[in-house]
């Protein structure tokens, strides 16, 4: 189990770092996003290993990504980290949750659709849709929890 967790941390870091590079982020920002993504994606995968539904695990991972990004901004704002490491929250959270998009579910949906098995295709499409919907909801809940002024912006 420990080796599995370490390998997940490493590969999740590499994946999130790669998405950050694709978004043309500075290297330091890619590293911070990679650390946040490594923690949150490893949590999500561990939760699914313990039998938690993929939707709840995705929501929890996205919620933790939002909370960690807000915590990072607070650390920088209070001078516990250098000011040049103060990055926008969205620049840290989006690469962290892109890796949680269920590509296998979408692949299975397209596979069954190509085989003209419509019921399994719809089942996998709906599962993928539910996971994809839970990701921004987790980020929004984290923002509501951590940003008092955002709740009242109209």
PDB file of C-alpha atoms in Angstrom:
ATOM      1  CA  UNK A   1       0.000   0.000   0.000  1.00  0.00           C
ATOM      2  CA  UNK A   2       2.825   2.462   0.766  1.00  0.00           C
ATOM      3  CA  UNK A   3       4.548   1.844  -2.534  1.00  0.00           C
ATOM      4  CA  UNK A   4       1.237   2.331  -4.326  1.00  0.00           C
ATOM      5  CA  UNK A   5       0.701   5.664  -2.558  1.00  0.00           C
ATOM      6  CA  UNK A   6       4.230   6.859  -3.335  1.00  0.00           C
ATOM      7  CA  UNK A   7       3.883   5.904  -6.998  1.00  0.00           C
ATOM      8  CA  UNK A   8       0.527   7.685  -7.172  1.00  0.00           C
ATOM      9  CA  UNK A   9       2.044  10.801  -5.609  1.00  0.00           C
ATOM     10  CA  UNK A  10       4.876  10.810  -8.148  1.00  0.00           C
ATOM     11  CA  UNK A  11       2.710  10.172 -11.196  1.00  0.00           C
ATOM     12  CA  UNK A  12       0.011  12.628 -10.093  1.00  0.00           C
ATOM     13  CA  UNK A  13       2.673  15.289  -9.559  1.00  0.00           C
ATOM     14  CA  UNK A  14       4.047  14.639 -13.044  1.00  0.00           C
ATOM     15  CA  UNK A  15       0.587  14.755 -14.610  1.00  0.00           C
ATOM     16  CA  UNK A  16      -0.468  17.977 -12.913  1.00  0.00           C
ATOM     17  CA  UNK A  17       2.912  19.550 -13.627  1.00  0.00           C
ATOM     18  CA  UNK A  18       2.430  18.609 -17.286  1.00  0.00           C
ATOM     19  CA  UNK A  19      -1.022  20.173 -17.446  1.00  0.00           C
ATOM     20  CA  UNK A  20       0.368  23.322 -15.840  1.00  0.00           C
ATOM     21  CA  UNK A  21       3.086  23.467 -18.480  1.00  0.00           C
ATOM     22  CA  UNK A  22       0.417  23.081 -21.179  1.00  0.00           C
ATOM     23  CA  UNK A  23      -1.376  26.081 -19.658  1.00  0.00           C
ATOM     24  CA  UNK A  24       1.889  28.039 -20.083  1.00  0.00           C
ATOM     25  CA  UNK A  25       2.358  28.603 -16.347  1.00  0.00           C
ATOM     26  CA  UNK A  26       5.700  29.603 -14.809  1.00  0.00           C
ATOM     27  CA  UNK A  27       7.783  26.669 -13.545  1.00  0.00           C
ATOM     28  CA  UNK A  28       7.399  27.605  -9.880  1.00  0.00           C
ATOM     29  CA  UNK A  29       3.648  27.723 -10.319  1.00  0.00           C
ATOM     30  CA  UNK A  30       3.744  24.326 -12.037  1.00  0.00           C
ATOM     31  CA  UNK A  31       5.579  22.874  -9.044  1.00  0.00           C
ATOM     32  CA  UNK A  32       3.092  24.287  -6.514  1.00  0.00           C
ATOM     33  CA  UNK A  33       0.149  23.052  -8.606  1.00  0.00           C
ATOM     34  CA  UNK A  34       1.878  19.676  -8.942  1.00  0.00           C
ATOM     35  CA  UNK A  35       2.223  19.337  -5.177  1.00  0.00           C
ATOM     36  CA  UNK A  36      -1.437  20.239  -4.640  1.00  0.00           C
ATOM     37  CA  UNK A  37      -2.522  17.868  -7.403  1.00  0.00           C
ATOM     38  CA  UNK A  38      -0.347  15.034  -6.125  1.00  0.00           C
ATOM     39  CA  UNK A  39      -1.972  15.248  -2.705  1.00  0.00           C
ATOM     40  CA  UNK A  40      -5.536  15.578  -3.969  1.00  0.00           C
ATOM     41  CA  UNK A  41      -5.397  12.976  -6.732  1.00  0.00           C
ATOM     42  CA  UNK A  42      -3.751  10.456  -4.427  1.00  0.00           C
ATOM     43  CA  UNK A  43      -6.558  11.083  -1.932  1.00  0.00           C
ATOM     44  CA  UNK A  44      -9.168  10.580  -4.660  1.00  0.00           C
ATOM     45  CA  UNK A  45      -7.649   7.325  -5.868  1.00  0.00           C
ATOM     46  CA  UNK A  46      -7.226   6.028  -2.327  1.00  0.00           C
ATOM     47  CA  UNK A  47     -10.860   6.812  -1.575  1.00  0.00           C
ATOM     48  CA  UNK A  48     -11.991   4.839  -4.626  1.00  0.00           C
ATOM     49  CA  UNK A  49      -9.772   1.946  -3.503  1.00  0.00           C
ATOM     50  CA  UNK A  50     -11.700   1.907  -0.229  1.00  0.00           C
ATOM     51  CA  UNK A  51     -15.010   1.649  -2.083  1.00  0.00           C
ATOM     52  CA  UNK A  52     -16.092   5.285  -2.049  1.00  0.00           C
ATOM     53  CA  UNK A  53     -18.127   6.267  -5.104  1.00  0.00           C
ATOM     54  CA  UNK A  54     -16.100   7.963  -7.832  1.00  0.00           C
ATOM     55  CA  UNK A  55     -18.340  11.036  -7.685  1.00  0.00           C
ATOM     56  CA  UNK A  56     -17.796  11.559  -3.957  1.00  0.00           C
ATOM     57  CA  UNK A  57     -14.072  10.939  -4.328  1.00  0.00           C
ATOM     58  CA  UNK A  58     -13.859  13.486  -7.172  1.00  0.00           C
ATOM     59  CA  UNK A  59     -15.806  16.044  -5.144  1.00  0.00           C
ATOM     60  CA  UNK A  60     -13.540  15.459  -2.141  1.00  0.00           C
ATOM     61  CA  UNK A  61     -10.411  15.762  -4.251  1.00  0.00           C
ATOM     62  CA  UNK A  62     -11.593  19.000  -5.849  1.00  0.00           C
ATOM     63  CA  UNK A  63     -12.659  20.379  -2.467  1.00  0.00           C
ATOM     64  CA  UNK A  64      -9.242  19.614  -1.007  1.00  0.00           C
ATOM     65  CA  UNK A  65      -7.543  21.168  -4.063  1.00  0.00           C
ATOM     66  CA  UNK A  66      -9.487  24.375  -3.516  1.00  0.00           C
ATOM     67  CA  UNK A  67      -8.748  24.399   0.200  1.00  0.00           C
ATOM     68  CA  UNK A  68      -5.027  23.772  -0.346  1.00  0.00           C
ATOM     69  CA  UNK A  69      -4.816  26.527  -2.976  1.00  0.00           C
ATOM     70  CA  UNK A  70      -6.517  28.952  -0.589  1.00  0.00           C
ATOM     71  CA  UNK A  71      -4.197  27.861   2.212  1.00  0.00           C
ATOM     72  CA  UNK A  72      -1.204  28.450  -0.066  1.00  0.00           C
ATOM     73  CA  UNK A  73      -2.407  31.971  -0.867  1.00  0.00           C
ATOM     74  CA  UNK A  74      -2.876  32.650   2.848  1.00  0.00           C
ATOM     75  CA  UNK A  75       0.642  31.404   3.605  1.00  0.00           C
ATOM     76  CA  UNK A  76       2.081  33.732   0.972  1.00  0.00           C
ATOM     77  CA  UNK A  77      -0.106  36.647   2.041  1.00  0.00           C
ATOM     78  CA  UNK A  78       1.043  36.352   5.675  1.00  0.00           C
ATOM     79  CA  UNK A  79       4.705  36.310   4.683  1.00  0.00           C
ATOM     80  CA  UNK A  80       5.420  32.665   5.485  1.00  0.00           C
ATOM     81  CA  UNK A  81       6.454  32.136   1.850  1.00  0.00           C
ATOM     82  CA  UNK A  82       8.028  34.622  -0.576  1.00  0.00           C
ATOM     83  CA  UNK A  83       5.672  37.011  -2.388  1.00  0.00           C
ATOM     84  CA  UNK A  84       6.797  35.799  -5.802  1.00  0.00           C
ATOM     85  CA  UNK A  85       5.136  32.453  -4.987  1.00  0.00           C
ATOM     86  CA  UNK A  86       1.703  34.088  -4.677  1.00  0.00           C
ATOM     87  CA  UNK A  87      -0.197  32.685  -7.637  1.00  0.00           C
ATOM     88  CA  UNK A  88      -3.861  32.997  -8.603  1.00  0.00           C
ATOM     89  CA  UNK A  89      -6.040  30.346  -7.034  1.00  0.00           C
ATOM     90  CA  UNK A  90      -7.429  29.263 -10.398  1.00  0.00           C
ATOM     91  CA  UNK A  91      -3.918  28.721 -11.743  1.00  0.00           C
ATOM     92  CA  UNK A  92      -3.303  26.202  -8.979  1.00  0.00           C
ATOM     93  CA  UNK A  93      -6.676  24.454  -8.859  1.00  0.00           C
ATOM     94  CA  UNK A  94      -7.520  23.907 -12.528  1.00  0.00           C
ATOM     95  CA  UNK A  95      -4.427  21.810 -13.363  1.00  0.00           C
ATOM     96  CA  UNK A  96      -4.971  19.957 -10.084  1.00  0.00           C
ATOM     97  CA  UNK A  97      -8.454  18.812 -11.066  1.00  0.00           C
ATOM     98  CA  UNK A  98      -7.932  18.304 -14.808  1.00  0.00           C
ATOM     99  CA  UNK A  99      -6.108  15.097 -13.957  1.00  0.00           C
ATOM    100  CA  UNK A 100      -9.276  13.863 -12.211  1.00  0.00           C
ATOM    101  CA  UNK A 101     -11.382  13.940 -15.406  1.00  0.00           C
ATOM    102  CA  UNK A 102     -12.534  10.339 -15.985  1.00  0.00           C
ATOM    103  CA  UNK A 103     -11.003   9.489 -19.341  1.00  0.00           C
ATOM    104  CA  UNK A 104     -11.552   5.758 -18.885  1.00  0.00           C
ATOM    105  CA  UNK A 105     -15.288   6.287 -18.336  1.00  0.00           C
ATOM    106  CA  UNK A 106     -15.527   8.363 -21.514  1.00  0.00           C
ATOM    107  CA  UNK A 107     -13.496   5.807 -23.440  1.00  0.00           C
ATOM    108  CA  UNK A 108     -15.791   2.999 -22.304  1.00  0.00           C
ATOM    109  CA  UNK A 109     -18.819   5.062 -23.300  1.00  0.00           C
ATOM    110  CA  UNK A 110     -17.419   5.575 -26.803  1.00  0.00           C
ATOM    111  CA  UNK A 111     -16.385   1.921 -27.049  1.00  0.00           C
ATOM    112  CA  UNK A 112     -19.882   0.687 -26.220  1.00  0.00           C
ATOM    113  CA  UNK A 113     -21.384   3.290 -28.518  1.00  0.00           C
ATOM    114  CA  UNK A 114     -19.193   2.002 -31.345  1.00  0.00           C
ATOM    115  CA  UNK A 115     -20.394  -1.535 -30.593  1.00  0.00           C
ATOM    116  CA  UNK A 116     -24.024  -0.300 -30.680  1.00  0.00           C
ATOM    117  CA  UNK A 117     -24.547  -1.286 -27.042  1.00  0.00           C
ATOM    118  CA  UNK A 118     -26.538   1.781 -26.118  1.00  0.00           C
ATOM    119  CA  UNK A 119     -27.399   0.976 -22.507  1.00  0.00           C
ATOM    120  CA  UNK A 120     -23.806   0.443 -21.333  1.00  0.00           C
ATOM    121  CA  UNK A 121     -22.795   3.480 -23.411  1.00  0.00           C
ATOM    122  CA  UNK A 122     -25.370   5.626 -21.634  1.00  0.00           C
ATOM    123  CA  UNK A 123     -24.352   4.180 -18.272  1.00  0.00           C
ATOM    124  CA  UNK A 124     -20.676   5.081 -18.739  1.00  0.00           C
ATOM    125  CA  UNK A 125     -21.571   8.476 -20.218  1.00  0.00           C
ATOM    126  CA  UNK A 126     -23.694   9.300 -17.196  1.00  0.00           C
ATOM    127  CA  UNK A 127     -20.982   8.126 -14.797  1.00  0.00           C
ATOM    128  CA  UNK A 128     -18.419  10.338 -16.543  1.00  0.00           C
ATOM    129  CA  UNK A 129     -20.855  13.252 -16.534  1.00  0.00           C
ATOM    130  CA  UNK A 130     -21.461  12.920 -12.803  1.00  0.00           C
ATOM    131  CA  UNK A 131     -17.740  12.901 -12.005  1.00  0.00           C
ATOM    132  CA  UNK A 132     -17.128  15.885 -14.293  1.00  0.00           C
ATOM    133  CA  UNK A 133     -19.948  17.829 -12.613  1.00  0.00           C
ATOM    134  CA  UNK A 134     -18.603  17.062  -9.124  1.00  0.00           C
ATOM    135  CA  UNK A 135     -15.191  18.599  -9.885  1.00  0.00           C
ATOM    136  CA  UNK A 136     -16.252  22.270 -10.247  1.00  0.00           C
ATOM    137  CA  UNK A 137     -18.780  21.840  -7.450  1.00  0.00           C
ATOM    138  CA  UNK A 138     -15.931  20.837  -5.133  1.00  0.00           C
ATOM    139  CA  UNK A 139     -13.948  23.924  -6.154  1.00  0.00           C
ATOM    140  CA  UNK A 140     -16.995  26.150  -5.671  1.00  0.00           C
ATOM    141  CA  UNK A 141     -17.644  24.766  -2.193  1.00  0.00           C
ATOM    142  CA  UNK A 142     -14.001  25.356  -1.269  1.00  0.00           C
ATOM    143  CA  UNK A 143     -14.308  28.937  -2.503  1.00  0.00           C
ATOM    144  CA  UNK A 144     -17.507  29.482  -0.508  1.00  0.00           C
ATOM    145  CA  UNK A 145     -15.811  28.131   2.620  1.00  0.00           C
ATOM    146  CA  UNK A 146     -12.622  30.179   2.305  1.00  0.00           C
ATOM    147  CA  UNK A 147     -13.648  33.476   0.674  1.00  0.00           C
ATOM    148  CA  UNK A 148     -16.168  35.515   2.647  1.00  0.00           C
ATOM    149  CA  UNK A 149     -16.460  38.299   0.083  1.00  0.00           C
ATOM    150  CA  UNK A 150     -17.091  35.895  -2.808  1.00  0.00           C
ATOM    151  CA  UNK A 151     -20.321  34.696  -1.224  1.00  0.00           C
ATOM    152  CA  UNK A 152     -21.785  38.193  -1.414  1.00  0.00           C
ATOM    153  CA  UNK A 153     -20.522  39.343  -4.817  1.00  0.00           C
ATOM    154  CA  UNK A 154     -23.406  39.976  -7.174  1.00  0.00           C
TER     155      UNK A 154
END
